[in-house]
Amino acid sequence: AKNVYSETIKKIDVSGNDRLAKETIILFSELNVNDEISSNDLNTAFKKLYETDYFKDIEIDFNNGTLKITVEENPLIQRVIINGIKNKTILEELSKITKKIEKYPYLENKINSQKNLLQNMVRNTGFYFAEIETKIQTNNNNSVNIIYNFNLGERAKINEIKFIGNKIFKNNKLRNIIVSEESRPWKFLTQNKYLNEQRIELDVNLLKNYFKNKGYYNVLIKSSSAKVIENNNFVLTFNIEAGKKYFFNN
């Protein structure tokens, strides 16, 4: 049922704001002097202010035509610092992501999801065991610095690539189809000798396409990687079930 009771806003007061101008906060609330408002409108304004992410706490009071908005602002992220990564290319890729949150409000859940994203990015460059520790440094102007301390560990090398199951074709043939490569001392230029989940997905798709082109339309490929304990070397195994071959008459 619609709230019949409504009153007119004669005046809007804002307090507790530090960085944000009073006008900006009123703009966020979408309420104006001379508006006819009900308690529903106050709830909507509260929600709209909250959804900006700028506020840790909000109170809205309406009395005798005066609307009082009291806020406590979230700290802003001053800068993001990345430690423990010497590789310039990787550092640049990570910085592209972290730069996006600088000068924006600090919210713990957003930092957690960014941390997961950064960890996956680093693991996909072959640092399969990389860990990140996050530190929040409080500055005195209601801002914080986010510090990501990376412990990269060793790069995970693909020591051996195996094809098992009903695979029809010879190993050398299948090895030439995929992008991942076995790590060898002379292969110092290629990234493909490091374990990378996205690349393994690509490998699976390349193998599937190859089998389908050869008439094996129901092929199933389960990829898996198993760690070999010494020196972070992995065996990458593709388990292939080719299924029945279909022939078409021209």
XYZ file of C-alpha atoms in Angstrom:
250
model
C 0.000 0.000 0.000
C 1.250 3.455 -0.849
C 2.125 5.645 2.122
C -0.487 8.405 2.056
C 1.244 10.490 4.723
C 3.707 12.925 3.155
C 5.386 16.215 4.031
C 7.327 18.893 2.172
C 11.098 19.345 2.537
C 11.804 22.956 3.479
C 15.503 22.575 4.254
C 18.298 19.965 3.892
C 21.205 19.771 6.382
C 24.236 17.554 5.861
C 26.804 16.785 8.553
C 29.771 14.445 9.117
C 31.019 14.869 5.551
C 34.722 15.484 5.074
C 35.753 15.014 1.436
C 32.380 15.086 -0.235
C 30.585 18.404 -0.647
C 27.131 18.829 0.882
C 25.711 19.375 -2.634
C 27.178 16.078 -3.854
C 25.580 14.137 -1.006
C 22.198 15.797 -1.654
C 22.604 14.914 -5.333
C 23.300 11.256 -4.412
C 20.150 11.170 -2.240
C 18.023 12.448 -5.151
C 15.965 14.512 -2.700
C 15.347 18.235 -3.166
C 13.887 21.159 -1.241
C 10.135 21.463 -1.965
C 9.813 17.701 -2.643
C 6.759 16.015 -1.144
C 8.166 12.969 0.640
C 6.948 9.901 2.521
C 8.895 7.414 4.643
C 9.320 5.278 1.494
C 11.218 8.136 -0.148
C 13.517 8.349 2.880
C 14.262 4.631 2.653
C 15.026 4.982 -1.060
C 17.362 7.924 -0.395
C 19.153 5.908 2.303
C 19.639 3.010 -0.134
C 20.907 5.306 -2.906
C 23.474 6.904 -0.606
C 24.636 3.498 0.596
C 25.036 2.150 -2.939
C 27.605 4.836 -3.813
C 30.126 2.967 -1.552
C 31.304 6.314 -0.169
C 29.750 5.882 3.281
C 30.469 3.646 6.234
C 27.444 4.944 8.123
C 24.363 7.015 7.217
C 21.516 8.461 9.271
C 18.516 10.289 7.840
C 16.104 12.233 10.073
C 13.119 14.278 8.996
C 11.532 16.710 11.404
C 9.356 19.782 10.911
C 10.304 20.152 7.258
C 14.063 19.787 7.915
C 15.830 16.781 6.417
C 19.045 15.910 8.270
C 21.555 13.628 6.568
C 24.445 12.520 8.820
C 27.242 10.497 7.233
C 30.524 8.823 8.082
C 32.714 8.457 5.015
C 34.618 5.331 4.046
C 38.380 5.879 3.797
C 39.715 6.410 0.286
C 42.458 4.248 -1.184
C 45.446 6.547 -1.563
C 47.682 4.069 -3.363
C 48.271 0.390 -3.960
C 51.766 -1.013 -3.436
C 52.910 -4.332 -4.930
C 55.945 -6.027 -3.339
C 57.790 -9.216 -4.285
C 57.516 -9.092 -8.094
C 60.675 -8.397 -10.085
C 59.363 -9.324 -13.538
C 58.446 -5.983 -15.180
C 55.870 -7.441 -17.565
C 53.942 -9.178 -14.777
C 54.209 -6.072 -12.573
C 52.766 -3.869 -15.350
C 49.822 -6.223 -15.884
C 49.026 -6.252 -12.154
C 49.389 -2.470 -11.873
C 46.795 -1.976 -14.626
C 44.307 -3.706 -12.322
C 45.349 -2.071 -9.034
C 45.451 1.474 -10.465
C 41.690 1.246 -11.057
C 40.883 1.327 -7.320
C 43.199 4.181 -6.341
C 41.296 7.279 -5.131
C 38.140 5.167 -4.664
C 36.490 4.114 -1.370
C 38.090 1.251 0.540
C 35.772 -1.763 0.908
C 37.125 -4.997 2.337
C 35.138 -7.329 0.062
C 36.381 -5.505 -3.052
C 39.986 -5.894 -1.909
C 39.409 -9.610 -1.318
C 38.088 -10.139 -4.835
C 40.948 -8.087 -6.298
C 43.440 -10.191 -4.328
C 41.958 -13.379 -5.852
C 42.130 -11.895 -9.343
C 45.804 -10.910 -8.915
C 46.671 -14.333 -7.523
C 45.093 -16.067 -10.537
C 46.895 -13.745 -12.947
C 50.263 -14.549 -11.367
C 49.549 -18.285 -11.209
C 48.714 -18.211 -14.911
C 52.252 -17.012 -15.674
C 53.602 -20.279 -14.247
C 54.016 -19.216 -10.596
C 51.570 -21.894 -9.622
C 52.309 -21.718 -5.896
C 52.138 -17.917 -5.567
C 50.611 -16.565 -2.348
C 49.591 -12.995 -1.496
C 49.406 -11.333 1.886
C 47.327 -8.136 2.033
C 48.123 -5.316 4.443
C 46.081 -2.187 5.022
C 48.096 0.850 6.044
C 46.045 3.656 7.625
C 47.009 7.227 6.787
C 45.997 10.207 8.917
C 43.643 11.816 6.345
C 40.978 9.064 6.356
C 42.769 7.267 3.556
C 44.545 3.923 3.368
C 47.304 2.303 1.340
C 46.775 -1.261 0.193
C 49.944 -3.370 0.237
C 50.079 -6.670 -1.611
C 53.074 -8.770 -0.544
C 53.653 -11.553 -3.070
C 55.534 -14.727 -2.333
C 55.930 -16.186 -5.814
C 57.743 -19.422 -5.058
C 59.201 -21.386 -7.961
C 57.708 -21.496 -11.426
C 55.941 -24.794 -12.059
C 57.515 -26.528 -15.042
C 55.875 -29.181 -17.206
C 58.334 -32.028 -16.985
C 56.330 -34.480 -19.072
C 53.128 -34.478 -21.140
C 51.261 -37.797 -21.250
C 48.315 -38.919 -23.341
C 46.393 -41.864 -21.919
C 43.148 -43.702 -22.668
C 41.725 -44.614 -26.061
C 43.764 -41.955 -27.842
C 43.983 -43.437 -31.408
C 46.895 -41.211 -32.467
C 50.576 -41.337 -31.543
C 51.883 -39.155 -28.695
C 54.136 -37.101 -30.993
C 51.184 -36.251 -33.225
C 49.085 -35.128 -30.241
C 51.985 -33.184 -28.723
C 52.212 -31.122 -31.910
C 48.544 -30.129 -31.636
C 48.680 -28.616 -28.159
C 50.385 -25.368 -27.114
C 51.876 -26.567 -23.803
C 55.396 -27.945 -24.127
C 57.661 -30.163 -22.072
C 60.334 -28.174 -20.271
C 63.840 -28.713 -21.662
C 67.092 -26.836 -20.849
C 67.314 -25.347 -24.353
C 63.744 -23.974 -24.230
C 64.538 -20.781 -22.373
C 62.475 -18.417 -24.534
C 59.079 -20.081 -24.339
C 56.449 -19.549 -21.628
C 54.637 -22.677 -22.763
C 56.787 -24.960 -20.607
C 55.186 -23.533 -17.431
C 51.940 -24.785 -15.990
C 49.082 -22.471 -16.894
C 45.407 -23.412 -16.391
C 44.109 -21.191 -19.199
C 46.569 -22.707 -21.650
C 45.593 -26.230 -20.580
C 41.952 -25.318 -21.363
C 43.121 -24.198 -24.809
C 45.015 -27.501 -25.210
C 41.841 -29.465 -24.437
C 39.874 -27.478 -27.053
C 42.597 -27.967 -29.683
C 42.612 -31.737 -29.055
C 38.793 -31.912 -29.208
C 38.730 -30.067 -32.527
C 41.404 -32.354 -33.949
C 39.499 -35.515 -32.991
C 36.190 -34.123 -34.285
C 37.798 -33.199 -37.613
C 38.946 -36.810 -37.877
C 35.373 -38.079 -37.343
C 35.470 -38.726 -33.573
C 32.444 -36.574 -32.721
C 31.861 -37.921 -29.222
C 35.425 -37.505 -27.997
C 35.860 -36.813 -24.281
C 39.037 -35.245 -22.929
C 39.748 -34.860 -19.262
C 42.924 -32.943 -18.552
C 44.684 -33.197 -15.246
C 48.003 -32.179 -13.819
C 49.786 -34.019 -11.065
C 52.705 -32.558 -9.178
C 55.994 -34.373 -9.159
C 57.562 -33.557 -5.819
C 61.129 -32.521 -6.695
C 61.862 -29.100 -8.172
C 58.220 -28.158 -8.751
C 58.065 -30.280 -11.881
C 54.668 -31.431 -13.085
C 53.417 -34.208 -15.259
C 50.554 -32.951 -17.412
C 48.179 -35.769 -18.351
C 45.438 -35.713 -20.965
C 42.971 -38.550 -20.550
C 41.334 -39.164 -23.946
C 38.257 -41.233 -24.740
C 37.986 -40.999 -28.532
C 34.707 -42.912 -28.830
C 33.315 -44.157 -32.115
C 34.501 -42.877 -35.500
C 31.797 -41.690 -37.894
C 32.198 -41.939 -41.666
C 30.327 -39.817 -44.160
C 29.764 -40.786 -47.758
C 30.321 -37.974 -50.175
